[in-house]
Coordinates of C-alpha atoms and ligand atoms in Angstrom, one line a residue:
M285 CA 100.0 116.6 91.4
C286 CA 103.0 119.1 90.0
G287 CA 103.4 122.7 90.9
I288 CA 103.3 125.4 87.9
F289 CA 104.5 128.9 88.3
A290 CA 104.9 131.5 85.8
Y291 CA 105.8 135.2 85.6
S292 CA 105.9 137.9 83.1
G293 CA 106.2 141.6 83.6
P294 CA 108.6 144.4 84.0
K295 CA 110.8 142.6 86.9
S296 CA 113.9 141.6 85.2
N297 CA 114.4 138.8 87.7
A298 CA 111.3 136.7 86.4
P299 CA 113.6 133.5 87.0
E300 CA 114.3 134.1 90.8
T301 CA 110.4 134.8 91.1
V302 CA 109.3 131.8 89.8
F303 CA 112.3 129.7 91.5
E304 CA 110.7 131.4 94.7
G305 CA 107.2 130.4 93.7
L306 CA 108.4 126.7 92.9
K307 CA 109.6 126.7 96.3
S308 CA 106.4 127.4 97.9
L309 CA 104.4 124.8 95.5
E310 CA 107.0 122.1 96.1
Y311 CA 104.6 120.4 98.6
R312 CA 102.8 119.2 95.2
G313 CA 105.7 117.4 93.7
Y314 CA 109.3 117.1 94.6
D315 CA 110.9 114.6 92.4
S316 CA 112.7 117.3 90.5
W317 CA 112.1 120.7 89.0
G318 CA 112.9 123.2 86.5
V319 CA 112.8 126.9 85.1
V320 CA 113.0 128.1 81.5
T321 CA 113.6 131.7 80.5
Q322 CA 114.9 134.1 77.8
P323 CA 118.3 133.6 77.1
G324 CA 120.7 136.4 78.0
E325 CA 122.4 138.9 75.7
S326 CA 125.6 137.1 76.2
S327 CA 124.1 133.7 75.8
L328 CA 126.0 131.0 73.9
Q329 CA 122.6 129.6 72.5
P330 CA 120.6 133.1 71.8
K331 CA 118.3 130.9 69.1
S332 CA 116.9 128.8 72.1
L333 CA 115.3 129.1 75.6
V334 CA 117.2 128.2 78.6
V335 CA 116.6 125.9 81.0
K336 CA 117.9 124.7 84.4
K337 CA 116.7 121.3 85.6
R338 CA 117.5 118.9 88.6
I339 CA 116.3 115.9 90.2
G340 CA 115.4 115.7 93.8
K341 CA 114.1 118.7 96.1
I342 CA 115.0 122.2 95.3
G343 CA 116.6 122.4 98.8
T344 CA 119.9 124.6 98.8
N345 CA 120.0 124.7 94.9
N346 CA 119.9 127.9 93.0
I347 CA 119.4 129.5 89.5
N348 CA 122.0 131.8 89.6
E349 CA 123.5 130.6 86.1
L350 CA 120.2 131.7 84.3
P351 CA 120.1 135.2 82.8
S352 CA 117.8 138.1 84.0
S353 CA 114.6 138.0 82.1
H354 CA 111.3 139.4 82.3
I355 CA 109.8 135.9 81.9
A356 CA 110.0 132.8 83.0
I357 CA 108.0 129.4 83.9
G358 CA 108.8 126.7 86.4
H359 CA 107.6 123.4 87.6
T360 CA 108.2 120.9 90.3
R361 CA 107.1 117.3 89.3
W362 CA 105.5 114.1 90.7
A363 CA 106.4 111.8 88.2
T364 CA 103.9 109.7 86.3
H365 CA 105.4 109.0 82.8
G366 CA 108.7 108.3 83.0
K367 CA 111.5 107.9 85.8
V368 CA 112.9 110.8 87.9
T369 CA 115.6 112.1 85.6
E370 CA 116.8 115.6 84.7
L371 CA 115.7 114.8 80.8
N372 CA 112.0 113.9 82.2
A373 CA 111.7 117.0 84.3
H374 CA 109.7 119.9 82.9
P375 CA 110.0 122.5 81.4
H376 CA 110.1 120.9 77.8
L377 CA 111.2 122.5 74.8
S378 CA 110.2 122.0 71.2
C379 CA 113.0 120.6 68.7
D380 CA 113.9 124.0 67.9
G381 CA 114.3 125.3 71.3
K382 CA 111.8 128.0 70.6
I383 CA 108.9 126.9 72.6
A384 CA 108.6 125.9 76.2
I385 CA 105.9 124.4 78.2
V386 CA 105.2 122.9 81.9
H387 CA 102.3 120.4 82.1
N388 CA 100.4 119.0 85.0
G389 CA 98.1 116.0 84.3
I390 CA 98.0 112.7 82.1
I391 CA 98.0 113.1 78.1
E392 CA 96.0 109.7 77.8
N393 CA 96.7 109.4 74.0
F394 CA 100.1 110.6 74.1
V395 CA 101.4 107.4 72.5
K396 CA 99.7 107.9 69.3
L397 CA 100.8 111.6 69.3
Q398 CA 104.4 111.2 69.7
A399 CA 104.2 108.2 67.1
D400 CA 102.9 110.8 64.9
L401 CA 105.3 113.5 65.6
R402 CA 108.4 111.1 65.6
A403 CA 107.2 110.3 61.9
S404 CA 107.4 113.9 60.8
G405 CA 110.9 114.2 62.2
H406 CA 110.5 115.3 65.7
K407 CA 113.0 114.3 68.2
F408 CA 112.0 113.6 71.7
V409 CA 114.7 113.7 74.4
S410 CA 112.3 112.6 77.5
E411 CA 110.0 109.7 78.4
T412 CA 107.1 111.9 79.4
D413 CA 103.8 112.2 78.1
S414 CA 104.2 116.0 78.5
E415 CA 106.9 116.5 75.8
V416 CA 104.2 116.0 72.8
I417 CA 103.0 119.2 73.9
A418 CA 106.0 121.2 73.0
H419 CA 106.5 119.5 69.7
L420 CA 102.9 119.7 68.8
L421 CA 102.7 123.5 69.6
E422 CA 106.0 123.6 67.0
E423 CA 103.8 122.3 64.3
E424 CA 101.0 124.6 65.0
R425 CA 103.0 127.4 65.5
K426 CA 104.0 127.1 61.8
T427 CA 100.8 128.9 61.1
S428 CA 99.2 130.4 64.0
D429 CA 100.1 132.4 66.8
L430 CA 100.8 131.0 70.2
P431 CA 97.4 131.2 71.8
T432 CA 95.7 129.9 68.8
A433 CA 98.5 127.1 68.4
L434 CA 97.9 126.3 72.1
R435 CA 94.3 125.9 71.4
N436 CA 94.3 123.8 68.8
V437 CA 96.8 121.8 70.5
F438 CA 95.0 121.2 73.5
S439 CA 91.9 120.1 71.6
K440 CA 94.0 117.0 70.3
L441 CA 94.8 116.0 74.2
K442 CA 92.7 113.4 75.9
G443 CA 92.7 113.5 79.6
L444 CA 92.8 116.1 82.5
N445 CA 95.7 118.6 81.8
A446 CA 96.9 122.5 82.5
V447 CA 99.7 123.6 80.6
I448 CA 101.5 127.0 80.5
A449 CA 103.6 127.8 77.4
M450 CA 106.1 130.6 76.6
E451 CA 108.6 131.3 73.4
L452 CA 111.7 132.9 72.2
N453 CA 111.7 136.3 72.2
S454 CA 108.4 137.2 73.4
D455 CA 106.6 138.3 76.6
T456 CA 103.6 136.2 75.9
L457 CA 102.2 133.4 78.3
V458 CA 99.5 131.2 77.6
A459 CA 97.8 129.1 79.9
T460 CA 94.7 126.7 79.9
T461 CA 93.2 123.5 81.4
N462 CA 90.6 121.0 81.8
G463 CA 90.4 119.6 85.3
S464 CA 93.8 120.3 86.8
P465 CA 93.9 123.7 88.8
L466 CA 95.5 127.0 87.7
V467 CA 95.4 130.2 89.0
I468 CA 96.2 133.6 87.5
G469 CA 97.5 136.1 89.9
I470 CA 96.6 139.8 88.7
A471 CA 99.0 142.7 89.5
K472 CA 99.4 146.1 88.0
G473 CA 101.4 145.4 84.7
E474 CA 102.5 142.1 85.6
I475 CA 101.1 138.5 85.6
Y476 CA 101.5 135.4 87.8
M477 CA 100.4 132.0 87.2
A478 CA 100.3 129.2 89.7
S479 CA 98.7 125.5 90.4
D480 CA 97.8 126.9 93.9
P481 CA 96.4 130.3 95.1
S482 CA 98.6 130.4 98.2
A483 CA 102.0 130.7 96.1
L484 CA 100.7 133.8 94.7
L485 CA 100.1 135.3 98.1
P486 CA 103.6 137.3 98.4
Y487 CA 102.6 139.1 95.1
T488 CA 99.1 139.5 95.0
T489 CA 95.6 138.5 96.5
E490 CA 93.7 139.2 93.5
V491 CA 93.3 136.2 91.2
I492 CA 91.0 134.6 88.9
F493 CA 90.7 130.5 89.2
L494 CA 90.9 129.3 85.5
E495 CA 88.1 127.4 84.2
D496 CA 87.8 124.4 82.7
G497 CA 87.9 125.3 78.8
V498 CA 89.5 128.8 79.3
I499 CA 92.6 130.0 78.0
A500 CA 94.3 133.0 79.7
I501 CA 96.9 134.9 77.4
W502 CA 99.3 137.5 78.5
S503 CA 100.6 139.5 75.7
E504 CA 102.0 143.4 75.6
N505 CA 100.9 144.0 79.1
M506 CA 97.2 142.8 78.2
L507 CA 95.6 139.9 80.2
R508 CA 92.8 138.2 77.9
F509 CA 90.6 135.2 78.2
A510 CA 88.9 133.0 75.6
S511 CA 87.2 129.7 75.1
T512 CA 89.7 127.2 74.1
K513 CA 87.6 125.5 72.0
T514 CA 85.9 128.5 69.9
G515 CA 88.4 131.1 70.8
K516 CA 85.4 133.3 71.8
K517 CA 86.3 136.3 74.2
L518 CA 85.5 135.6 77.8
E519 CA 85.5 138.1 81.0
P520 CA 85.7 135.9 83.9
T521 CA 85.6 138.1 87.3
S522 CA 88.4 138.0 89.5
Q523 CA 88.1 137.6 93.7
Q524 CA 90.0 138.3 96.5
I525 CA 92.0 135.6 98.5
T526 CA 91.7 136.2 102.3
W527 CA 94.5 134.2 103.2
K528 CA 97.6 135.7 104.6
A529 CA 101.3 135.4 103.3
Q530 CA 102.5 134.6 106.3
S531 CA 100.1 131.8 106.8
A532 CA 101.7 130.1 104.0
E533 CA 105.4 130.6 105.6
K534 CA 107.1 128.4 108.1
G535 CA 108.0 131.0 110.5
A536 CA 110.0 130.3 113.5
F537 CA 108.7 126.4 113.0
A538 CA 111.4 124.0 112.0
H539 CA 108.5 122.2 109.6
F540 CA 105.2 123.0 108.2
M541 CA 103.7 120.2 109.8
L542 CA 104.9 121.3 113.3
K543 CA 103.5 124.4 112.6
E544 CA 100.3 123.5 111.3
M545 CA 99.6 121.0 114.3
H546 CA 100.2 124.2 116.6
E547 CA 97.8 126.2 114.5
Q548 CA 94.8 123.7 115.6
A549 CA 94.0 125.2 118.6
A550 CA 93.5 128.7 117.2
I551 CA 91.5 127.6 114.2
I552 CA 89.1 125.7 116.7
R553 CA 88.4 128.9 118.6
S554 CA 88.2 130.7 115.4
I555 CA 85.7 128.3 113.8
A556 CA 83.7 128.3 117.3
K557 CA 83.3 131.7 117.4
K558 CA 82.1 132.4 114.0
A559 CA 79.8 129.4 114.8
E560 CA 78.2 131.3 117.7
S561 CA 77.7 134.6 115.9
N562 CA 76.3 132.4 112.9
S563 CA 78.2 134.1 110.2
N564 CA 79.5 132.4 107.2
F565 CA 79.1 129.0 107.7
D566 CA 76.5 126.9 106.1
Y567 CA 75.5 124.4 108.6
K568 CA 72.0 124.5 108.2
K569 CA 71.7 124.1 104.7
L570 CA 73.7 121.1 104.8
A571 CA 71.9 119.9 107.8
D572 CA 68.6 120.4 106.0
R573 CA 69.8 118.5 102.8
I574 CA 71.0 115.5 105.2
K575 CA 67.5 115.4 107.0
K576 CA 65.8 115.4 103.5
A577 CA 68.3 112.9 101.5
R578 CA 67.0 109.6 100.8
H579 CA 70.7 108.5 101.4
C580 CA 73.4 110.7 102.2
Y581 CA 76.7 109.6 101.5
L582 CA 80.1 111.2 102.8
V583 CA 83.3 110.9 100.4
G584 CA 86.9 111.4 101.0
C585 CA 90.3 109.9 100.4
G586 CA 93.2 109.0 102.9
S587 CA 92.9 111.4 105.9
S588 CA 89.6 113.0 104.7
W589 CA 88.0 109.5 104.4
F590 CA 89.0 108.8 108.0
I591 CA 87.0 112.0 108.8
A592 CA 84.3 110.8 107.2
R593 CA 84.4 107.8 109.0
I594 CA 84.5 109.8 112.4
A595 CA 81.5 111.7 111.1
Q596 CA 79.7 108.6 110.4
Y597 CA 79.6 107.5 114.4
V598 CA 78.8 111.0 115.3
F599 CA 75.8 111.1 113.0
A600 CA 75.0 107.7 114.3
K601 CA 74.5 109.2 117.8
I602 CA 71.8 111.5 116.8
G603 CA 69.9 108.6 114.7
V604 CA 71.1 109.4 111.5
L605 CA 72.5 107.0 109.1
I606 CA 75.3 108.3 106.4
T607 CA 77.3 106.2 104.6
P608 CA 81.2 107.1 104.2
I609 CA 82.6 105.7 101.1
V610 CA 86.4 106.1 100.0
G611 CA 86.3 108.2 97.1
S612 CA 88.6 105.8 94.6
E613 CA 85.8 103.2 95.4
F614 CA 82.7 105.3 95.2
L615 CA 81.7 104.5 91.7
E616 CA 82.1 100.5 92.6
A617 CA 80.6 100.7 96.2
A618 CA 77.5 103.3 95.8
P619 CA 74.3 101.9 94.6
A620 CA 73.0 104.0 91.6
L621 CA 72.4 107.5 92.6
S622 CA 69.2 109.8 92.4
K623 CA 67.9 113.2 92.9
D624 CA 66.8 111.9 96.3
D625 CA 70.3 111.1 97.4
F626 CA 72.8 113.8 99.0
L627 CA 76.6 113.8 98.6
I628 CA 79.1 115.5 101.0
V629 CA 82.5 115.3 99.6
L630 CA 85.7 116.2 101.7
S631 CA 89.0 117.3 100.5
Q632 CA 91.4 120.0 101.8
S633 CA 93.0 120.3 98.3
G634 CA 89.6 120.3 96.6
E635 CA 91.6 118.8 93.6
T636 CA 91.7 115.4 94.4
M637 CA 90.9 113.2 91.4
D638 CA 89.2 110.0 93.4
S639 CA 87.0 112.4 95.2
I640 CA 86.0 114.7 91.7
K641 CA 84.7 111.4 90.1
P642 CA 82.1 110.6 92.6
V643 CA 81.2 114.3 92.2
K644 CA 80.9 114.3 88.5
L645 CA 78.9 111.2 88.7
A646 CA 76.4 113.0 91.2
K647 CA 76.5 115.9 88.8
K648 CA 75.1 113.7 86.1
S649 CA 72.7 111.9 88.3
G650 CA 71.3 115.2 89.7
T651 CA 72.2 114.5 93.1
G652 CA 72.8 117.4 95.4
I653 CA 76.6 117.9 96.5
G654 CA 78.1 119.6 99.4
A655 CA 81.8 120.2 99.9
L656 CA 83.8 121.1 102.9
V657 CA 87.2 122.1 101.4
N658 CA 90.2 124.2 102.1
V659 CA 91.3 125.5 99.2
P660 CA 89.2 128.5 97.5
G661 CA 88.2 128.5 94.2
S662 CA 89.5 124.8 93.9
S663 CA 87.5 122.4 91.6
I664 CA 85.6 120.8 94.0
S665 CA 84.5 124.0 95.4
R666 CA 83.5 125.0 92.2
L667 CA 81.4 121.8 91.6
A668 CA 79.2 121.5 94.8
D669 CA 76.1 122.8 95.4
I670 CA 77.1 124.1 98.7
T671 CA 80.4 124.8 99.6
L672 CA 81.6 125.3 103.1
L673 CA 85.4 126.6 103.3
I674 CA 87.0 125.3 106.3
E675 CA 89.0 128.2 106.5
A676 CA 92.2 126.3 108.1
G677 CA 94.5 128.7 106.1
P678 CA 97.1 127.2 103.5
E679 CA 98.0 123.5 104.5
K680 CA 101.7 123.1 103.1
A681 CA 102.8 119.8 105.0
V682 CA 102.0 116.8 102.9
A683 CA 100.3 115.3 106.0
T684 CA 97.3 116.9 106.7
T685 CA 96.8 118.1 110.3
K686 CA 95.0 121.2 111.1
A687 CA 92.4 120.9 107.7
F688 CA 91.5 117.3 109.4
T689 CA 90.8 119.2 112.5
A690 CA 88.7 121.8 111.1
T691 CA 87.0 119.7 108.8
L692 CA 86.2 117.6 111.3
M693 CA 84.8 120.4 113.5
H694 CA 82.7 121.9 110.8
L695 CA 81.1 118.4 110.4
L696 CA 80.3 118.0 114.2
L697 CA 78.8 121.5 114.0
V698 CA 76.6 120.2 110.9
V699 CA 75.3 117.6 113.5
K700 CA 75.0 120.2 115.9
A701 CA 72.5 122.1 113.8
M702 CA 70.3 118.6 113.8
D703 CA 70.5 118.0 117.1
E704 CA 72.0 120.5 119.9
K705 CA 71.5 118.1 122.9
L706 CA 74.7 115.7 121.9
F707 CA 76.6 118.9 122.0
S708 CA 75.3 120.2 125.3
K709 CA 78.7 119.4 127.0
L710 CA 80.9 120.1 124.1
D711 CA 82.8 123.0 124.7
F712 CA 85.0 124.1 121.8
N713 CA 87.2 126.7 123.7
K714 CA 88.1 123.7 126.3
V715 CA 88.8 121.4 123.2
A716 CA 91.1 124.2 121.8
Y717 CA 92.9 124.3 125.3
G718 CA 93.2 120.8 125.4
V719 CA 95.0 120.5 122.0
E720 CA 97.6 123.3 123.2
R721 CA 98.0 121.1 126.4
A722 CA 98.2 117.9 124.4
L723 CA 101.2 119.7 122.2
S724 CA 102.7 121.2 125.2
T725 CA 106.5 120.8 125.9
A726 CA 105.9 118.1 128.7
K727 CA 103.8 115.8 126.2
T728 CA 106.1 116.6 123.1
T729 CA 109.5 115.7 125.3
Q730 CA 107.5 112.6 126.2
L731 CA 106.3 111.6 122.5
D732 CA 110.1 112.6 121.6
R733 CA 111.6 110.1 123.9
L734 CA 109.2 107.4 122.5
A735 CA 109.7 108.1 119.3
K736 CA 113.6 107.6 119.6
K737 CA 112.9 104.4 121.4
F738 CA 110.5 102.9 118.6
Q739 CA 112.2 104.6 115.6
N740 CA 113.9 101.3 114.1
D741 CA 110.8 99.2 115.0
E742 CA 109.1 97.8 111.6
H743 CA 105.7 97.8 112.9
L744 CA 103.2 99.9 115.1
F745 CA 99.6 99.1 116.2
C746 CA 97.0 101.7 116.9
L747 CA 93.8 100.6 118.5
G748 CA 90.7 102.6 119.1
R749 CA 87.1 101.8 119.8
G750 CA 83.8 103.7 118.5
V751 CA 84.5 107.2 117.2
S752 CA 88.3 106.5 118.4
F753 CA 88.5 103.8 115.8
P754 CA 88.8 105.9 112.9
V755 CA 91.3 108.4 115.1
A756 CA 93.4 105.2 115.2
Q757 CA 93.0 104.6 111.4
E758 CA 94.4 108.3 111.2
A759 CA 97.2 107.8 113.7
A760 CA 98.4 105.0 111.5
L761 CA 98.1 106.8 108.6
K762 CA 100.1 109.5 110.0
V763 CA 102.9 107.4 111.3
K764 CA 103.4 105.6 108.3
E765 CA 103.0 108.3 105.7
V766 CA 105.8 110.6 107.4
S767 CA 108.2 107.9 109.6
Y768 CA 107.9 105.2 107.0
L769 CA 107.0 102.6 109.7
H770 CA 104.4 100.3 108.8
A771 CA 101.4 101.1 111.2
E772 CA 97.9 99.8 111.2
G773 CA 94.8 101.4 113.1
L774 CA 92.3 98.8 114.5
A775 CA 89.1 98.6 115.7
G776 CA 89.8 97.3 119.5
G777 CA 87.3 94.1 118.9
E778 CA 89.0 93.1 115.7
L779 CA 92.5 92.4 117.6
K780 CA 91.4 88.3 118.2
H781 CA 90.2 88.2 114.4
G782 CA 93.9 88.1 113.2
P783 CA 96.0 91.2 113.8
L784 CA 96.9 89.7 117.6
A785 CA 99.5 87.4 115.6
L786 CA 101.6 90.5 114.7
I787 CA 102.0 91.3 118.3
T788 CA 105.6 90.4 119.6
E789 CA 108.0 91.5 122.5
G790 CA 108.2 95.0 122.6
T791 CA 105.8 95.8 119.6
P792 CA 104.4 99.6 120.2
C793 CA 100.6 99.3 120.8
V794 CA 99.3 103.0 121.0
V795 CA 95.4 102.6 122.7
L796 CA 93.1 105.3 122.7
A797 CA 91.0 105.1 125.6
P798 CA 88.6 108.2 125.8
N799 CA 86.3 107.9 128.8
D800 CA 83.5 107.2 127.2
E801 CA 81.2 103.8 126.9
T802 CA 84.5 102.2 125.1
Y803 CA 86.9 102.8 128.0
A804 CA 86.6 99.2 129.6
D805 CA 86.8 97.4 126.1
A806 CA 89.6 99.6 125.2
I807 CA 91.5 98.5 128.3
S808 CA 90.7 94.8 127.1
G809 CA 92.2 95.0 124.0
A810 CA 95.3 96.7 125.7
M811 CA 95.3 93.7 128.1
E812 CA 95.2 91.3 125.1
M813 CA 98.4 93.2 123.4
K814 CA 100.2 93.2 126.7
A815 CA 99.7 89.6 127.2
R816 CA 101.7 89.1 124.0
G817 CA 104.4 91.2 125.0
G818 CA 102.8 94.6 123.6
F819 CA 104.5 97.8 125.1
I820 CA 101.3 100.0 125.6
I821 CA 101.3 103.5 125.1
G822 CA 97.9 104.8 126.3
I823 CA 96.1 107.7 125.4
S824 CA 93.6 108.7 127.9
P825 CA 92.3 111.1 130.5
Q826 CA 92.9 108.3 133.5
T827 CA 95.6 105.9 133.6
H828 CA 95.6 102.3 134.1
Q829 CA 98.1 99.7 135.0
V830 CA 98.3 98.3 131.6
F831 CA 100.0 101.6 130.3
D832 CA 103.6 101.1 130.1
E833 CA 103.7 104.5 128.9
F834 CA 100.8 107.0 129.7
I835 CA 99.9 110.1 127.8
A836 CA 97.5 112.1 129.5
V837 CA 94.9 114.0 127.6
D838 CA 91.9 116.2 129.2
D839 CA 88.4 114.3 129.6
L840 CA 86.3 116.4 127.2
G841 CA 83.6 113.9 126.1
L842 CA 83.3 113.8 122.2
G843 CA 86.0 116.7 121.9
T844 CA 88.5 114.0 123.7
I845 CA 89.0 113.0 119.8
F846 CA 90.6 116.2 118.8
L847 CA 93.2 116.0 121.7
E848 CA 94.0 112.1 120.9
L849 CA 94.4 113.4 117.3
A850 CA 96.7 116.2 118.3
V851 CA 98.8 113.7 120.2
V852 CA 99.1 111.1 117.6
Q853 CA 99.9 113.9 114.9
Y854 CA 102.8 114.8 116.9
F855 CA 103.9 111.2 117.5
G856 CA 104.0 110.6 113.9
Y857 CA 106.3 113.7 113.4
A858 CA 108.4 112.5 116.2
L859 CA 109.2 109.3 114.8
A860 CA 110.1 111.2 111.5
I861 CA 112.2 113.5 113.1
A862 CA 114.1 110.6 115.1
K863 CA 114.9 108.8 112.0
G864 CA 115.9 111.9 110.4
L865 CA 113.2 112.0 107.7
D866 CA 111.6 115.4 106.5
P867 CA 107.9 115.3 107.5
D868 CA 106.7 117.8 105.2
M869 CA 107.8 115.7 101.9
P870 CA 107.5 112.3 102.5
R871 CA 109.1 109.9 99.8
N872 CA 106.6 109.1 96.9
L873 CA 103.8 111.3 97.8
A874 CA 102.3 114.9 96.8
K875 CA 99.9 117.1 98.7
S876 CA 97.4 117.3 96.0
V877 CA 96.7 113.8 94.3
T878 CA 95.0 115.5 90.9
V879 CA 95.4 111.9 89.0
G880 CA 93.0 109.1 89.8
Ligands
M6R1033 O1 93.0 117.2 99.8 P1 92.4 115.7 100.0 O2 91.8 115.9 101.5 O3 91.3 115.4 99.3 O4 93.2 114.8 100.6 C1 93.1 113.1 100.3 C2 94.4 112.5 100.7 O5 95.2 112.6 99.7 C3 94.8 113.2 102.1 O6 94.2 113.5 103.1 C4 96.2 112.1 102.6 O7 95.9 111.1 102.7 C5 97.2 113.0 103.4 N1 98.6 113.1 103.1 C6 97.1 112.6 104.7 O8 97.7 113.3 105.5

């Protein structure tokens, strides 16, 4: 969940380069941050690497006091072991201050390792599991060079970990991983390392995604790879990232979340265009596997799970039963997998540990795996048999918006590859236009006003029926995630089975009422809530007297869900802004949830 960035090369502003890299990775973790580099000539501590760490977001901090140097590594933290303190922030140093490490993952056996190191005289300054790596390296380094030391240390660590290390008076960077993402960015005479390819875009598009069990060694202007276990030389091939540097920047928008919502219309158009020309996307391959499967499972976490739930309704419309299961529950909820089953995993980041576990189980069981992911080269994209890159471009806001839309659209196109009829009236260009209208100034002004009205409320309910039920759940997730207002997404029919008890005078109730077979029931639900004092915000192509506030969306059949989504995404954003919160980096969360 943490962000890692490293540089070694001819630039003398390595700390600054790393600091900028950290800013672009901050969405991966923002409890605290730190940068380590070589001491300057005038350093008071010439025998030790120099570190700057701070708690909180990078914000307006700087690293002016760090000396110029040609090598540096940095880290943004999402705390697992130990509170959010400067001492617990990475990088961590060995006792002699000559070795520094940054780490992403969890060292399952750190207690034992720490006890052994303490017994042999090592002093720990943090409560983290990560610090053991620096001390273990210090021990190994007595008899081996840094790459060999890291290989030996890595063999002692249990769990899924990624590590980068450097040492005093050397330009050597070493990095290895098993199960945590690390990308090597290759440029002439210099090297970049990061936990996400989007952070490398300002410098290079040529990358190598470090495979599990591979160590990357940059030393004396040479990049080498070897097996972490055996030391045997390896030659992984590099690939080009097609993302543009600007797509990872905020541009004129106040927040990434706002920018990413506004990118949705263009993404819909682009996917529709490519789908029409039949280029790139593997809809048919996925459709064939679904048709042949004994059971097909759709797996995802958080918003990706709600996409799976929407897809379930859409597949049902063509008579296909697929089972959505939330990633973290899959092992317990799914029956034993077999070769005849097919599992499709949905993951923007491609790194969500709770979604990787079912994928690994499927691999063991010989079950076919399809994946819809956004980040090229990510773990899930490499594990799947068929990977469909959703091509939404880098998504930086913790709350997903454009990746949700892109994934959902691709899934609809998979359904279309199985049965054209359902889509005879669905015009994605109209959907794109409808999303633009849903995010027009007129609409966002209306939603800003509502957000101000409800910013101090404690609860918000969102009601949907049929395919709009999981949209209502996604709406609630968006609201709670960025505005910290307790929100629940409900199936309309469930109201009278309990939740109605929570509706009191003025409770905000969002009602999704598309012009489909669920409209009448959606209105009944609105009536029931209104009768208990609820303030009804109707999102619908047609108004109704039960609505206290009406947010009009175009009537686009199944395509209306994309417009509902755009409205509720913006509403969540507006609530966060009304409350003075940062919607891009909500408290306690991180973009890539790489721990299970
Ligand atoms: O990268 P993934 O799609 O696997 O992430 C899954 C969830 O962590 C993610 O959708 C999360 O719920 C979002 N922050 C919601 O906006």
